[in-house]
DNA sequence: ACTGGTACTCACCGATTGGTGACAGACCGG
DNA sequence: CCGGTCTGTCACCAATCGGTGAGTACCAGT
């Protein structure tokens, strides 16, 4: 539900934009896509609908049907846009460090992923969506990301091998799961399982614990 | 003598209303609460509303306003009902095992929590709700649970002490976070971070990885 | 300058939502 | 027997939802 300030801001935006809509299809398409992403990032998937997107984009919802084939197509467009998320957010260079062991690699990836997720409200909403609904839409949205993370790991791994007897697929899934839930819970309620996560110091502690967890299994 | 319309009305009443709603407030309240819990567990919080609850409870929504003061009060009622979740679901006896170290304790709690969450669709929905919305309602809902988990840990800990230099609050938060996200993602999409979680064998692997993670930090 | 097609807006649809006021019938104490 | 309270039902409200059909404004090619 929109609160008064959001409504006021919207009206203000409309009022501040008396200029006539230009007849530029690609520009309109971009405006719609941008509006959709902002709306999803700011309001979450609960109030994510045709009407709300059109309202924010400042155009008629009919155009969303025409250009994207409805909400489904629009979500798909967001998804393909997010295909490069890992590539854009998580650098492949070692940042001047020497990654000698698989543990080094996973520690680095974990901390980078933690930071990237903290910094991206849109991705957070998508992950929350992912665990709340089971539509084909959402599945496709997140599949690309987990695949991309796996590919990142593959590329960076090189000749590094994990310790013997460790089920890396399962352990890494747990590590990524912990990061995602921690960030989501913190973004939603400021804490996770009783651990307050608000200022930078809180996050330093969390990052330290994450390091310990990773180093515990991978050395 | 009854005229035709009266007979028809009578038959209609009998046919369309096989059982008359009894005038029992507490029974109705229980029916509403049960309907709300089932609805939330089965459909999730997206379609959780006054109308849907009333429909499922088979009564008028007005009664929900009267008896619970609206959806908010109803959610609160669900919350207090869930106050004993940890107590009911996670046994305090050691199950015949000797818990000699803090690691033993955390391993046991982790596996129990994993199983309990897998078995409880209502709690899963609540956790998903928790990371998707930030209302006071939802916050109160989950606060009780994390508090209860902490208390369980306190009671069971006894004289066991964690390894030196480990930030138990942060590490445990990450462990619980990993469990919650793993179970939620699995329930929603059948996998988590590329790890398929469908049959029992998949879950055994996950449980094994969880053990390793816990043992890695706590020994 | 006409014309065809593109970009866009508008009005309307049925359904559903949260919410409220009025009313009917059962029960109980006086 | 009567009046009041409690339980439950119903009708209605404004708002919003997703979705569609029809019409308008504009621009480009000839």
XYZ file of C-alpha atoms (C1' of nucleotides) in Angstrom:
498
model
C 0.000 0.000 0.000
C 1.295 3.426 -0.810
C 1.743 5.804 2.053
C 0.931 9.465 1.833
C 4.483 10.593 1.198
C 4.832 8.205 -1.723
C 1.586 9.412 -3.192
C 2.607 12.995 -2.682
C 5.955 12.325 -4.315
C 4.220 10.734 -7.238
C 1.888 13.625 -7.721
C 4.803 15.959 -7.420
C 6.625 14.041 -10.097
C 3.622 14.250 -12.352
C 3.183 17.915 -11.603
C 6.841 18.637 -12.166
C 6.604 16.959 -15.539
C 4.041 18.925 -17.486
C 6.089 18.525 -20.592
C 4.405 16.492 -23.221
C 5.254 12.877 -23.627
C 7.567 12.509 -26.538
C 6.652 10.006 -29.175
C 9.707 7.819 -28.788
C 8.949 4.180 -28.345
C 12.354 3.041 -27.154
C 12.518 5.891 -24.674
C 9.121 4.941 -23.346
C 10.165 1.339 -23.090
C 13.202 2.370 -21.093
C 11.081 4.566 -18.863
C 8.754 1.663 -18.171
C 11.589 -0.702 -17.393
C 13.242 1.820 -15.119
C 9.977 2.513 -13.345
C 9.407 -1.188 -12.850
C 12.856 -1.730 -11.363
C 12.589 1.246 -9.064
C 9.132 0.254 -7.959
C 10.185 -3.289 -7.221
C 13.288 -2.133 -5.386
C 11.473 0.422 -3.284
C 8.096 -1.112 -2.625
C 8.721 -4.819 -2.979
C 6.824 -7.390 -4.940
C 3.618 -7.085 -2.917
C 2.445 -3.952 -4.635
C 4.129 -4.672 -7.907
C 1.426 -4.547 -10.548
C 0.523 -3.173 -13.926
C -1.238 -0.143 -12.544
C 1.532 0.785 -10.145
C 4.241 0.502 -12.793
C 2.274 2.557 -15.290
C 1.591 5.179 -12.646
C 5.263 5.482 -11.828
C 6.343 5.445 -15.448
C 3.842 8.216 -16.119
C 2.302 6.433 -19.045
C -0.748 4.360 -19.731
C -0.688 0.737 -18.702
C -1.780 -0.200 -22.181
C 1.756 0.520 -23.326
C 3.086 -2.104 -20.955
C 0.855 -4.659 -22.592
C 1.898 -3.493 -26.024
C 5.632 -3.258 -25.477
C 6.231 -6.021 -22.974
C 3.213 -8.251 -23.343
C 2.089 -7.549 -19.787
C 3.721 -7.910 -16.395
C 5.258 -11.272 -17.224
C 7.234 -9.910 -20.104
C 8.267 -6.930 -18.040
C 9.577 -9.179 -15.302
C 11.461 -11.136 -17.900
C 13.016 -7.921 -19.123
C 14.134 -7.159 -15.586
C 15.564 -10.652 -15.426
C 17.662 -10.379 -18.555
C 18.793 -7.012 -17.315
C 19.969 -8.763 -14.185
C 21.787 -11.475 -16.066
C 25.017 -9.553 -15.742
C 24.526 -8.802 -12.082
C 27.350 -11.009 -10.883
C 29.663 -9.791 -13.628
C 28.968 -6.159 -12.809
C 28.999 -6.400 -9.064
C 31.587 -9.001 -8.249
C 35.004 -8.322 -9.746
C 37.042 -11.165 -11.153
C 40.430 -9.730 -10.395
C 41.861 -10.754 -7.082
C 42.081 -7.221 -5.796
C 45.812 -7.547 -5.342
C 45.455 -10.609 -3.175
C 46.897 -14.009 -3.823
C 44.247 -16.655 -3.769
C 46.258 -19.693 -2.823
C 43.566 -21.986 -1.535
C 39.956 -22.768 -2.161
C 39.288 -21.247 1.231
C 40.839 -17.965 0.106
C 38.592 -17.985 -2.900
C 35.411 -18.720 -1.000
C 36.160 -16.168 1.675
C 36.607 -13.538 -0.972
C 33.496 -14.499 -2.868
C 31.435 -14.614 0.308
C 32.452 -11.167 1.441
C 31.974 -9.699 -2.022
C 28.555 -11.288 -2.315
C 27.562 -10.013 1.110
C 28.541 -6.485 0.178
C 26.939 -6.632 -3.266
C 23.647 -7.829 -1.859
C 23.688 -5.204 0.863
C 24.161 -2.551 -1.786
C 21.422 -3.666 -4.158
C 17.852 -3.243 -2.951
C 16.429 -4.571 -6.202
C 18.259 -7.852 -5.889
C 17.186 -8.134 -2.279
C 13.555 -7.786 -3.284
C 13.996 -10.408 -5.940
C 15.521 -12.854 -3.495
C 12.692 -12.215 -1.071
C 10.244 -12.752 -3.888
C 11.977 -15.948 -4.740
C 11.410 -17.520 -1.336
C 7.845 -16.234 -1.074
C 6.329 -17.292 -4.350
C 6.774 -20.180 -6.692
C 5.774 -18.860 -10.092
C 7.754 -19.623 -13.209
C 8.458 -15.922 -13.475
C 10.338 -15.661 -10.232
C 12.123 -18.926 -10.760
C 13.574 -17.712 -14.025
C 14.540 -14.443 -12.363
C 16.755 -16.025 -9.765
C 18.011 -19.000 -11.717
C 20.239 -16.774 -13.797
C 21.821 -15.329 -10.685
C 22.695 -18.566 -8.931
C 24.004 -19.886 -12.225
C 26.114 -16.793 -12.648
C 27.513 -17.178 -9.144
C 28.452 -20.773 -9.905
C 30.117 -19.710 -13.127
C 32.053 -17.008 -11.337
C 33.294 -19.628 -8.923
C 34.227 -21.941 -11.793
C 36.172 -19.273 -13.612
C 38.016 -18.104 -10.524
C 38.683 -21.548 -9.123
C 41.305 -22.366 -11.698
C 43.329 -25.226 -10.329
C 42.336 -24.679 -6.730
C 40.719 -27.723 -5.210
C 38.540 -27.858 -2.120
C 39.557 -30.001 0.856
C 38.902 -33.702 0.423
C 35.569 -35.024 1.579
C 33.778 -31.683 1.583
C 30.537 -31.518 -0.371
C 31.235 -28.124 -1.873
C 27.854 -27.846 -3.596
C 25.954 -28.304 -0.346
C 28.331 -26.319 1.831
C 28.447 -23.410 -0.590
C 24.664 -23.443 -0.859
C 24.501 -23.092 2.903
C 27.025 -20.276 2.885
C 25.180 -18.356 0.190
C 21.921 -19.065 1.975
C 23.250 -17.621 5.200
C 24.402 -14.473 3.423
C 21.116 -13.982 1.647
C 18.964 -14.499 4.681
C 21.168 -12.332 6.844
C 20.974 -9.446 4.411
C 17.263 -9.865 3.801
C 16.391 -10.024 7.470
C 18.594 -7.041 8.194
C 17.038 -5.006 5.406
C 13.559 -5.889 6.566
C 13.834 -5.673 10.323
C 17.313 -4.494 11.203
C 18.276 -7.778 12.751
C 18.600 -11.484 12.171
C 18.075 -14.177 14.778
C 18.549 -11.629 17.537
C 21.697 -10.153 16.014
C 21.248 -6.442 15.428
C 22.481 -5.340 12.008
C 22.272 -1.606 11.576
C 25.510 0.332 11.637
C 28.821 -0.502 10.036
C 30.200 -2.018 13.197
C 27.406 -4.566 13.304
C 28.207 -5.563 9.752
C 31.884 -5.886 10.519
C 31.044 -8.418 13.163
C 28.827 -10.283 10.755
C 31.548 -10.284 8.124
C 34.013 -11.586 10.673
C 31.665 -14.395 11.614
C 31.171 -15.203 7.955
C 34.923 -15.455 7.484
C 35.150 -17.801 10.428
C 32.384 -19.965 9.059
C 34.023 -20.230 5.656
C 37.456 -20.841 7.105
C 36.015 -23.445 9.422
C 35.021 -25.705 6.564
C 37.602 -24.793 3.955
C 40.587 -23.912 6.095
C -51.539 -25.642 5.988
C -48.341 -24.450 4.416
C -48.506 -22.742 1.095
C -46.139 -23.620 -1.737
C -43.723 -20.772 -1.219
C -43.278 -21.618 2.428
C -42.590 -25.250 1.607
C -40.161 -24.250 -1.086
C -38.405 -21.879 1.227
C -38.147 -24.556 3.849
C -36.723 -27.104 1.446
C -34.328 -24.573 0.091
C -33.180 -23.687 3.556
C -32.666 -27.309 4.411
C -30.838 -28.046 1.210
C -28.596 -25.015 1.154
C -27.886 -25.004 4.864
C -27.305 -28.559 5.983
C -25.874 -27.498 9.316
C -26.852 -24.377 11.109
C -24.157 -22.195 12.485
C -24.219 -22.620 16.221
C -24.177 -19.608 18.432
C -20.921 -20.348 20.199
C -18.521 -17.470 20.291
C -15.444 -19.327 21.470
C -16.006 -22.050 18.879
C -16.293 -19.422 16.170
C -13.170 -17.714 17.404
C -11.311 -20.996 17.221
C -12.654 -21.647 13.741
C -11.447 -18.251 12.602
C -8.010 -18.723 14.094
C -7.678 -22.161 12.579
C -8.809 -20.898 9.199
C -6.302 -18.073 9.379
C -3.427 -20.402 10.222
C -4.320 -22.868 7.509
C -4.766 -20.137 4.966
C -1.433 -18.546 5.808
C 0.314 -21.914 5.764
C -1.178 -22.987 2.457
C -1.439 -19.808 0.463
C 1.200 -17.572 1.962
C 0.916 -14.015 3.109
C 0.210 -12.594 -0.336
C -3.407 -13.590 -0.361
C -3.866 -13.377 3.354
C -6.745 -10.987 3.937
C -9.942 -10.455 5.826
C -12.123 -11.727 3.027
C -10.100 -14.864 2.416
C -9.984 -15.772 6.100
C -13.719 -15.244 6.522
C -14.408 -17.292 3.430
C -12.348 -20.187 4.716
C -13.745 -19.954 8.221
C -17.223 -20.025 6.758
C -18.363 -17.010 8.669
C -18.833 -13.323 8.037
C -15.777 -11.114 8.088
C -17.561 -8.833 10.484
C -16.939 -11.399 13.196
C -13.214 -11.123 12.635
C -13.448 -7.409 13.306
C -15.576 -8.024 16.363
C -13.592 -10.837 17.931
C -10.061 -9.979 16.898
C -10.236 -6.314 16.050
C -9.341 -6.953 12.429
C -6.458 -8.680 10.691
C -3.874 -7.165 12.995
C -5.378 -8.706 16.072
C -5.776 -11.983 14.276
C -2.112 -12.018 13.337
C -1.268 -11.257 16.940
C -3.350 -14.237 17.988
C -1.406 -16.418 15.587
C 1.759 -15.010 17.085
C 0.913 -15.822 20.680
C -0.146 -19.240 19.492
C 3.319 -19.614 18.048
C 5.029 -18.474 21.207
C 5.506 -22.055 22.231
C 6.760 -23.159 18.847
C 10.294 -23.842 19.983
C 9.113 -25.572 23.130
C 6.754 -27.809 21.193
C 8.982 -28.598 18.286
C 12.474 -28.761 19.677
C 12.885 -31.164 22.580
C 15.050 -30.236 25.512
C 16.155 -33.705 26.402
C 19.391 -34.779 24.794
C 17.812 -37.694 22.982
C 20.113 -40.121 24.722
C 23.194 -38.275 23.582
C 25.837 -36.717 25.720
C 26.369 -33.113 24.881
C 29.920 -32.593 25.985
C 30.848 -29.487 24.039
C 29.239 -26.343 22.752
C 29.720 -27.793 19.282
C 27.678 -30.851 20.229
C 24.925 -28.579 21.405
C 24.886 -26.377 18.332
C 25.004 -29.324 15.985
C 21.998 -30.816 17.702
C 20.064 -27.560 17.745
C 20.858 -26.882 14.106
C 19.649 -30.244 12.898
C 16.540 -30.071 15.063
C 15.758 -26.598 13.824
C 16.260 -27.656 10.228
C 13.861 -30.534 10.644
C 11.292 -28.509 12.559
C 11.234 -25.802 9.926
C 10.961 -28.327 7.121
C 7.961 -29.832 8.870
C 6.083 -26.621 9.550
C 4.663 -24.802 6.540
C 3.090 -22.113 8.692
C 6.399 -21.152 10.239
C 8.019 -21.128 6.827
C 5.436 -18.677 5.573
C 5.973 -16.492 8.581
C 9.722 -16.414 8.056
C 9.205 -15.559 4.393
C 6.812 -12.838 5.454
C 9.373 -11.554 7.879
C 12.004 -10.932 5.212
C 9.507 -9.477 2.753
C 7.696 -6.903 4.814
C 8.604 -4.614 7.626
C 5.368 -4.021 9.479
C 5.184 -4.043 13.250
C 2.886 -7.020 12.956
C 5.384 -9.278 11.311
C 8.206 -8.089 13.489
C 6.346 -9.100 16.602
C 5.503 -12.421 15.009
C 9.075 -13.477 14.532
C 10.652 -11.777 17.491
C 9.120 -14.296 19.835
C 10.606 -17.144 17.863
C 14.192 -15.947 17.727
C 13.941 -15.092 21.391
C 12.642 -18.554 22.130
C 15.507 -20.101 20.194
C 17.984 -18.079 22.196
C 16.334 -19.132 25.415
C 16.430 -22.763 24.372
C 20.128 -22.366 23.768
C 20.597 -20.695 27.145
C 18.740 -23.416 28.994
C 20.556 -26.234 27.256
C 23.966 -24.654 27.348
C 24.442 -25.212 31.026
C 28.128 -24.919 31.750
C 29.223 -25.514 28.180
C 31.304 -22.688 26.816
C 32.007 -21.878 23.185
C 35.589 -21.800 21.897
C 37.512 -18.677 22.780
C 37.401 -15.806 20.373
C 34.253 -16.900 18.559
C 31.470 -14.345 18.317
C 28.694 -16.801 19.072
C 25.905 -14.308 18.542
C 27.028 -13.494 15.011
C 28.055 -17.020 14.067
C 24.833 -18.512 15.366
C 22.840 -15.892 13.534
C 24.570 -16.942 10.330
C 23.911 -20.601 11.036
C 20.232 -20.009 11.702
C 20.063 -17.762 8.679
C 21.497 -20.458 6.461
C 18.975 -22.989 7.722
C 16.058 -20.670 7.245
C 16.989 -19.606 3.768
C 17.799 -23.140 2.709
C 14.412 -24.418 3.842
C 12.519 -21.476 2.397
C 14.203 -21.675 -0.973
C 13.675 -25.418 -1.083
C 10.007 -25.097 -0.198
C 9.512 -22.418 -2.815
C 11.560 -23.658 -5.730
C 12.958 -27.053 -4.820
C 16.506 -25.788 -4.728
C 18.859 -23.296 -3.158
C 21.840 -21.726 -4.884
C 21.844 -24.484 -7.465
C 21.586 -27.260 -4.888
C 18.542 -29.408 -5.576
C 16.539 -30.163 -2.439
C 13.676 -32.501 -3.123
C 14.000 -36.049 -1.883
C 15.341 -37.319 1.418
C 18.768 -37.986 -0.015
C 19.172 -34.337 -0.974
C 18.315 -33.305 2.547
C 20.758 -35.768 4.029
C 23.507 -34.096 2.064
C 22.342 -30.704 3.259
C 22.253 -31.890 6.848
C 25.751 -33.279 6.462
C 26.999 -29.970 5.118
C 25.302 -28.179 7.984
C 27.085 -30.416 10.468
C 30.387 -29.673 8.815
C 29.722 -25.968 8.935
C 28.859 -26.046 12.624
C 31.765 -28.297 13.482
C 34.074 -26.107 11.484
C 33.540 -23.137 13.774
C 32.798 -24.855 17.061
C 34.817 -28.021 16.732
C -1.639 17.857 -48.795
C -3.280 13.522 -48.298
C -2.746 8.979 -46.167
C -1.294 5.053 -43.551
C 0.817 3.608 -39.662
C 2.823 4.416 -35.164
C 2.585 6.182 -30.407
C -0.352 7.104 -27.046
C -4.698 8.146 -24.050
C -9.061 7.335 -22.310
C -13.103 5.178 -20.760
C -14.906 1.348 -19.349
C -15.395 -3.638 -17.758
C -16.107 -7.285 -13.974
C -13.962 -8.833 -9.932
C -12.066 -8.265 -5.526
C -10.390 -5.683 -1.742
C -10.869 -3.671 3.248
C -14.347 -1.674 5.923
C -19.037 -0.281 8.055
C -23.926 0.213 9.390
C -28.243 -1.915 9.799
C -30.826 -5.735 10.910
C -32.541 -10.540 12.435
C -32.749 -14.091 15.680
C -31.296 -16.544 19.940
C -30.642 -16.299 24.743
C -31.004 -14.547 29.513
C -32.248 -11.774 33.583
C -35.695 -9.073 35.366
C -43.616 -11.728 29.132
C -40.519 -8.232 28.006
C -36.224 -5.679 27.073
C -31.472 -5.903 26.428
C -27.373 -8.164 25.061
C -24.893 -11.370 22.313
C -24.125 -13.891 17.829
C -24.389 -13.899 13.275
C -25.909 -12.230 8.387
C -26.438 -9.207 4.779
C -26.127 -5.261 1.854
C -23.558 -1.791 0.642
C -19.507 1.437 0.175
C -15.272 3.523 -2.249
C -11.026 2.045 -4.041
C -8.222 -0.707 -6.600
C -7.101 -4.508 -9.384
C -5.904 -6.641 -14.231
C -7.491 -6.272 -18.765
C -9.520 -4.496 -23.310
C -11.714 -1.819 -27.219
C -11.946 2.333 -29.264
C -10.464 6.620 -30.286
C -6.909 10.500 -30.731
C -2.507 12.852 -31.886
C 1.323 12.850 -34.510
C 4.901 11.817 -37.939
C 6.755 9.996 -42.351
C 6.454 8.763 -47.179
C 4.631 9.887 -51.428
